[in-house]
Short mmCIF file of C-alpha atoms in Angstrom, two decimals:
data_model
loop_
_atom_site.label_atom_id
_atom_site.label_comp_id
_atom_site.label_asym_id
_atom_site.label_seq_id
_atom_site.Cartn_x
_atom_site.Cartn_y
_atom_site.Cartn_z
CA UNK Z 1 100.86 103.36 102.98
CA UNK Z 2 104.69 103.96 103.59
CA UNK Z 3 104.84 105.91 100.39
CA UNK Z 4 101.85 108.58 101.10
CA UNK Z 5 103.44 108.61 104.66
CA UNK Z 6 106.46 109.75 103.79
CA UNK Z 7 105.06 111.93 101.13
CA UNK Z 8 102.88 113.44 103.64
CA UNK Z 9 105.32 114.39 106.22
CA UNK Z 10 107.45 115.66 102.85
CA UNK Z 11 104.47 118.29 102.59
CA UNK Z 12 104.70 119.25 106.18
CA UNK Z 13 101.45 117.34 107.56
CA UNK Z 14 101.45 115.12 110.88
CA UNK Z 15 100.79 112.32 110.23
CA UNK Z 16 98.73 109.24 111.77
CA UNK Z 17 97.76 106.02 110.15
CA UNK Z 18 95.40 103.97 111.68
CA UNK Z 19 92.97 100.96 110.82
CA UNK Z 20 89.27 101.01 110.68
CA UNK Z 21 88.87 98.43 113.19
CA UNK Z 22 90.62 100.45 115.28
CA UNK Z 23 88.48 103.54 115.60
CA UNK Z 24 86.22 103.86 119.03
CA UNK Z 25 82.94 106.07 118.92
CA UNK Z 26 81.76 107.65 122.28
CA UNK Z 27 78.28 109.16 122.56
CA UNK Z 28 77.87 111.06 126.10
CA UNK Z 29 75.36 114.15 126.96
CA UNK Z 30 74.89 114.96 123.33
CA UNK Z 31 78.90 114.83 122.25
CA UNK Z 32 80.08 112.96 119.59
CA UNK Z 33 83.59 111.44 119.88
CA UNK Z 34 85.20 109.36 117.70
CA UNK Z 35 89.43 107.51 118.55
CA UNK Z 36 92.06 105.98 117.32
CA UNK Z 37 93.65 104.57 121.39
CA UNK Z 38 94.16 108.17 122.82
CA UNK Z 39 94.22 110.29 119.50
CA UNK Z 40 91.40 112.39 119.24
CA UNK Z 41 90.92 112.67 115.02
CA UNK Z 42 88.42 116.19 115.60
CA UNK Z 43 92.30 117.67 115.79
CA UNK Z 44 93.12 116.29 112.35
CA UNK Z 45 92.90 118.45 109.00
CA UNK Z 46 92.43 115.70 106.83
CA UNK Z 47 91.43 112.30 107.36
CA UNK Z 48 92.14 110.09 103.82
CA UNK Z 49 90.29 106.69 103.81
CA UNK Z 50 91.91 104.18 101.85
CA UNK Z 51 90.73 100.42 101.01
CA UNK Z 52 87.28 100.33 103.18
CA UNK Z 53 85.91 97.32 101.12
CA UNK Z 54 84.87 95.65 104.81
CA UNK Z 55 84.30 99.04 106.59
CA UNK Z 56 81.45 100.77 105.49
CA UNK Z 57 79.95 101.37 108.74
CA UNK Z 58 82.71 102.65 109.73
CA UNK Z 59 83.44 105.39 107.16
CA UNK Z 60 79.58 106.41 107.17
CA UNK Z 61 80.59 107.35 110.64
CA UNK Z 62 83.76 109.01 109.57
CA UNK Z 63 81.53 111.08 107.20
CA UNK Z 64 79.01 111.93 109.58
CA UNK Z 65 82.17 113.29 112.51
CA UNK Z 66 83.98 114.60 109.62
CA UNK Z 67 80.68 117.00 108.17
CA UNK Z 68 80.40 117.68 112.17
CA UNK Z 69 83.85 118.81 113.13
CA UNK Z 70 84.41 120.47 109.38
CA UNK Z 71 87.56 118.05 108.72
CA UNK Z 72 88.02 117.76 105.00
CA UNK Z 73 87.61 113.88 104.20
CA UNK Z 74 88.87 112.56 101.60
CA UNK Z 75 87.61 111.30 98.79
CA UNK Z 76 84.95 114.11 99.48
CA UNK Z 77 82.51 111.78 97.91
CA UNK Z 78 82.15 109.35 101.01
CA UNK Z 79 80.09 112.32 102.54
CA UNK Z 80 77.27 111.91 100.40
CA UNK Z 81 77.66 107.88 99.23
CA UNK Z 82 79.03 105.04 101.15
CA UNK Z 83 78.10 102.23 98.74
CA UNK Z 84 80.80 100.09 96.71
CA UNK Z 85 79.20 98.30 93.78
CA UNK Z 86 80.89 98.20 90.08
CA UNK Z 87 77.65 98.20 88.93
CA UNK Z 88 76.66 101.27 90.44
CA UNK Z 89 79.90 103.32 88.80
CA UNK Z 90 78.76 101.64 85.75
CA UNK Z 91 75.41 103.59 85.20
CA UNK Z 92 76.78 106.62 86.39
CA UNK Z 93 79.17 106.37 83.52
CA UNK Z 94 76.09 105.66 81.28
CA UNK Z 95 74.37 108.51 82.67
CA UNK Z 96 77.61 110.31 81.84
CA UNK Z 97 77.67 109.38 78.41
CA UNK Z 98 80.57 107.26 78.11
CA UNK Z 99 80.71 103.79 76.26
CA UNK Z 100 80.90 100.83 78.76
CA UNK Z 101 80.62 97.52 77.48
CA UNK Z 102 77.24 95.53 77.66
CA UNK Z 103 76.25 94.39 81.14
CA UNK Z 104 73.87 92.12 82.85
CA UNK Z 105 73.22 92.47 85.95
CA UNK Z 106 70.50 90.55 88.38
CA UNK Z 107 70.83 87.63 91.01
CA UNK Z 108 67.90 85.76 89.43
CA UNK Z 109 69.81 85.47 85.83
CA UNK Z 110 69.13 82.02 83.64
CA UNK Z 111 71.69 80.69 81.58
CA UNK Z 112 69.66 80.84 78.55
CA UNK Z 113 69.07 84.69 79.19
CA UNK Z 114 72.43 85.62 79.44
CA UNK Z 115 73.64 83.57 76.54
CA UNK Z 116 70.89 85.43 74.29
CA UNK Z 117 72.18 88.55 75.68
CA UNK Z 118 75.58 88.30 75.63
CA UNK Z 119 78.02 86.18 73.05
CA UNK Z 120 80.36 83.36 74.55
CA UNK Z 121 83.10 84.25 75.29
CA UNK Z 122 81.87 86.06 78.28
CA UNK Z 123 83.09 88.00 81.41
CA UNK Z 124 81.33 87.34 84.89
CA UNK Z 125 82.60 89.66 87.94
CA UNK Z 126 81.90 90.35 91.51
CA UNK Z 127 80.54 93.47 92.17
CA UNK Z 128 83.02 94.27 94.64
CA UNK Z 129 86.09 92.86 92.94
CA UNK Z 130 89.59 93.55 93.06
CA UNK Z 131 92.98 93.93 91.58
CA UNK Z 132 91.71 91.53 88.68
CA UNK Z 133 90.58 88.89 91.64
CA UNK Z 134 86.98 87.05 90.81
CA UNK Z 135 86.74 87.87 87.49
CA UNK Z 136 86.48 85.42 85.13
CA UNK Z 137 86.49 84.16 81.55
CA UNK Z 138 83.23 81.85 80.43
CA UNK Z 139 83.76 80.29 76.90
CA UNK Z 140 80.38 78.26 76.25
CA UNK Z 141 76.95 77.98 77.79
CA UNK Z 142 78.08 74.78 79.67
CA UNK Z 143 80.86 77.08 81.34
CA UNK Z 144 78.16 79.70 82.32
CA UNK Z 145 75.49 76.88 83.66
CA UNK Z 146 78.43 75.49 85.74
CA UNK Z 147 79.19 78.57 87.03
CA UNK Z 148 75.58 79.41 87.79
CA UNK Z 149 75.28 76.21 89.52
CA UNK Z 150 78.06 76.98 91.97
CA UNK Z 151 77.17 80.38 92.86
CA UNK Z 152 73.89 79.42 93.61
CA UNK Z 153 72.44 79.92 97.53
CA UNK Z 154 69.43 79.26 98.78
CA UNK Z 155 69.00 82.60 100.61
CA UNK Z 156 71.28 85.72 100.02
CA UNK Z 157 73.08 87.85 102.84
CA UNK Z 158 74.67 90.81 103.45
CA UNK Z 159 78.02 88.35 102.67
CA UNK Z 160 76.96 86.92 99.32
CA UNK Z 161 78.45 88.04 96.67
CA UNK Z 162 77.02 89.60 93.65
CA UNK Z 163 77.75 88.78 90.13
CA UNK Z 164 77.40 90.98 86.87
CA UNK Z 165 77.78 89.23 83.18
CA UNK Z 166 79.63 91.31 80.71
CA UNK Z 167 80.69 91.59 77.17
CA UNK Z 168 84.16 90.37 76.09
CA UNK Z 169 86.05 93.21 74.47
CA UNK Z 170 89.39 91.32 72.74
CA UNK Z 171 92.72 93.69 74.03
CA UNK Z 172 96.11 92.63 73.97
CA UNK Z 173 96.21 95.51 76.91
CA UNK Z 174 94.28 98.18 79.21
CA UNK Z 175 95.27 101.78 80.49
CA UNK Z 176 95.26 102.92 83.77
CA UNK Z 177 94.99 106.68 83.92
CA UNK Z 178 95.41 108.49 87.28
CA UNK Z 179 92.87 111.33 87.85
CA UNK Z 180 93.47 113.69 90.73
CA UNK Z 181 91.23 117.09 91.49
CA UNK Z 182 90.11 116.89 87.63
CA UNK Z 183 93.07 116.48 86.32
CA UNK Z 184 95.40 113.77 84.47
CA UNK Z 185 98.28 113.10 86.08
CA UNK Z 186 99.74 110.64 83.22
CA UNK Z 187 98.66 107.43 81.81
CA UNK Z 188 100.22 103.52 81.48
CA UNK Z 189 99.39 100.45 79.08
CA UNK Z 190 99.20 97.22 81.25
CA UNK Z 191 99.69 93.97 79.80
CA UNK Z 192 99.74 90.32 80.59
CA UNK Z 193 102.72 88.33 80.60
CA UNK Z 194 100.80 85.05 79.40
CA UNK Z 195 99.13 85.38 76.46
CA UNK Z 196 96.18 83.08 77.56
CA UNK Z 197 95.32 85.68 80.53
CA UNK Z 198 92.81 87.86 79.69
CA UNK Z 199 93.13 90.44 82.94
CA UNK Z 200 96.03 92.90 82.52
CA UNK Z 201 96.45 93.89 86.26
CA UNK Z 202 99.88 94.38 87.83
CA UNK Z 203 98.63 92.92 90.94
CA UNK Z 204 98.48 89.78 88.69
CA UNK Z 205 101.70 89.93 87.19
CA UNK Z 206 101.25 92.29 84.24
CA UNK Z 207 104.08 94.38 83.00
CA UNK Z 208 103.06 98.33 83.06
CA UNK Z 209 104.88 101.09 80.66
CA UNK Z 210 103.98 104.77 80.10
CA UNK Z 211 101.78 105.69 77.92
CA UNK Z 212 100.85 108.82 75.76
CA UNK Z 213 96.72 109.10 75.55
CA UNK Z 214 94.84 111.21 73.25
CA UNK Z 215 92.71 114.33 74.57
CA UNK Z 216 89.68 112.55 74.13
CA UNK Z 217 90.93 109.72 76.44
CA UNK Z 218 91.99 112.48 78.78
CA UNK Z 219 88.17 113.74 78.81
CA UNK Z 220 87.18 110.33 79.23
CA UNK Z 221 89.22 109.93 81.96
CA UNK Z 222 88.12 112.95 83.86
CA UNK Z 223 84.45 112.31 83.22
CA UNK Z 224 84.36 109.10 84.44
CA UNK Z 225 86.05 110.43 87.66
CA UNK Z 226 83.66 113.22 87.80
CA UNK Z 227 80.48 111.01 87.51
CA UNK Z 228 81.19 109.25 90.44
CA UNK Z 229 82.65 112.53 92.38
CA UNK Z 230 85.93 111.08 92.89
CA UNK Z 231 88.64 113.33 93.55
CA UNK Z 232 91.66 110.55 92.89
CA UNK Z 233 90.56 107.33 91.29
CA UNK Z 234 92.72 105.39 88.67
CA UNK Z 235 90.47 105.25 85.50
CA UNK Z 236 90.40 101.85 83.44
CA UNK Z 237 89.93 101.57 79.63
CA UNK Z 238 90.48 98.90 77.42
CA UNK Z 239 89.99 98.98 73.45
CA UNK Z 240 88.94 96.23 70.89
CA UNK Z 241 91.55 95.40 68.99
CA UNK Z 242 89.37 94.38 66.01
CA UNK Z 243 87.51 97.56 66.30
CA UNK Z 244 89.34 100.26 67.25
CA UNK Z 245 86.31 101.34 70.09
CA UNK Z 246 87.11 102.52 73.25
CA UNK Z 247 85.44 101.87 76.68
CA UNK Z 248 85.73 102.72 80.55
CA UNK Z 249 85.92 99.53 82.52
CA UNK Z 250 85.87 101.54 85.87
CA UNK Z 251 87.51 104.28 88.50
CA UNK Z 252 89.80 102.95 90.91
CA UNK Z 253 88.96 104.93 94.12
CA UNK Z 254 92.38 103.20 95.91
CA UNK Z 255 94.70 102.94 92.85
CA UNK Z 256 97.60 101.21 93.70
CA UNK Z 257 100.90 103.31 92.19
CA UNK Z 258 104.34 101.65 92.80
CA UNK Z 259 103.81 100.32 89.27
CA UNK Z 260 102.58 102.98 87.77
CA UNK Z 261 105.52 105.05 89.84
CA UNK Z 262 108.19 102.85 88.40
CA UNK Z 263 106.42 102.90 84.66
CA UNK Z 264 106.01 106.96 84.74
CA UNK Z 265 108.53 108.09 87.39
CA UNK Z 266 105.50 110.31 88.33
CA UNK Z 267 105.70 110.82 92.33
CA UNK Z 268 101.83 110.31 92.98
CA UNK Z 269 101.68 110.08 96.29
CA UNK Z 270 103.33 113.82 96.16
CA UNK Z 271 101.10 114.93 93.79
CA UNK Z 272 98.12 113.59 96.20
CA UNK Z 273 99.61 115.71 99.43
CA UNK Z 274 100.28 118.83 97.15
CA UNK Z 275 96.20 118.67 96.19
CA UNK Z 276 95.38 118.10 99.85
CA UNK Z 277 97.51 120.88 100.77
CA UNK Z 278 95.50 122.96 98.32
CA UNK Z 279 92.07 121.65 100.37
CA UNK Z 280 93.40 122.69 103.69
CA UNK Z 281 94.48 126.11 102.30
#
């Protein structure tokens, strides 16, 4: 947050950061209101919502004063969808035409379907993951039936997570390519210190270096970005070392970038205020 701060008042902009939990919605004699303490956000060009995982609610509301008040809101695609769900992103990148690996997805899964469906070893994630977190490796069917077994409840809420089972694709790495307004911005392998880890993510202690990608992975890149009508997202590939194929893991729609800053010595967060200038113009 301190780097798009300072990259924002860089570009000129006033700037205000605030927390979800923070914003207050009046209703009175058919006006609409919506505060952060005393700052009135109808006076703001651009409101940029970052890391709403728990907030939903609140950014449907965002959308909703935002469309009202003509505020550009960014990423553009919160006024139309408000739902976070890997799986979702997934067959929009079908539906896109781009490879993904082989997915299962259902809360009412057996062991014995999966492990016809899938070969051992297997990934499991949340549908709402992140940074690598609650994703993990299952080796054998006794793994998977243990892990059904403890993710088992007897009735599901709104706080239960969801699980989808996934092929394993074998990479010694993954690339992270940063897509703003349709375009690349540049690319970076990320690999695992430990050879044993699986998950490549800096947040988890991977080691990220800049990277030339092809055109076609530049395509890919801005597809899968384009499917989901994200405007900045941090695409994720990985490719089978044994084959030589290619797939999109997923778009990032809060891309963390001091690693990829450090790897690149591209300034994204000026990048991202230059393209928002370009929206308020």
């Amino acid at each position: 947050l301190f780097l798009l701060e300072n990259a924002a008042k860089k570009a000129g902009f006033e700037t205000f950061v605030f927390h979800f939990k923070d914003i207050r919605l009046s209703l009175n004699n058919g006006n609409i209101d919506i505060k952060v303490g005393d700052v009135p956000l109808k006076d703001f060009s651009i409101i940029f919502c970052r890391g709403f995982w728990n907030y939903q609610n609140e950014v449907a509301l965002l959308a909703q004063f935002c469309r009202a008040h003509k505020i550009n809101l960014f990423d553009s695609e919160l006024l139309t969808r408000h739902t976070i769900s890997k799986m979702y992103d997934l067959v929009c990148f079908e539906r896109a035409g781009l490879p993904v690996p082989k997915t299962i997805f259902s809360d009412q899964l057996s062991s014995d379907f999966i492990a016809k469906e899938l070969e051992f070893p297997l990934v499991v994630k949340e549908d709402r993951s992140r940074q690598g977190r609650n994703v993990f490796l299952l080796e054998d069917k006794q793994a998977l039936e243990k892990f059904i077994a403890n993710n088992k409840v007897a009735q599901k809420s709104l706080d239960t997570p969801s699980y989808h089972f996934q092929e394993f694709i074998p990479a010694d790495y993954d690339i992270r390519v940063i897509v703003i307004g349709g375009k690349v911005v540049g690319a970076i392998k990320r690999q695992s210190r430990n050879p044993s880890e699986f998950r490549h993510n800096i947040s988890l202690g991977g080691i990220a270096s800049e990277m030339s990608i092809s055109a076609e992975m530049e395509r890919m890149a801005i597809l899968a970005a384009k499917s989901l009508n994200f405007e900045f997202g941090g695409a994720d590939f990985i490719t089978n070392k044994k084959t030589g194929e290619v797939y999109i893991l997923e778009v990032n729609r809060s891309p963390g970038f001091e690693g990829f800053i450090s790897a690149t010595g591209i300034d994204v967060p000026h990048v991202l205020m230059q393209f928002f200038l370009s929206k308020c113009e």
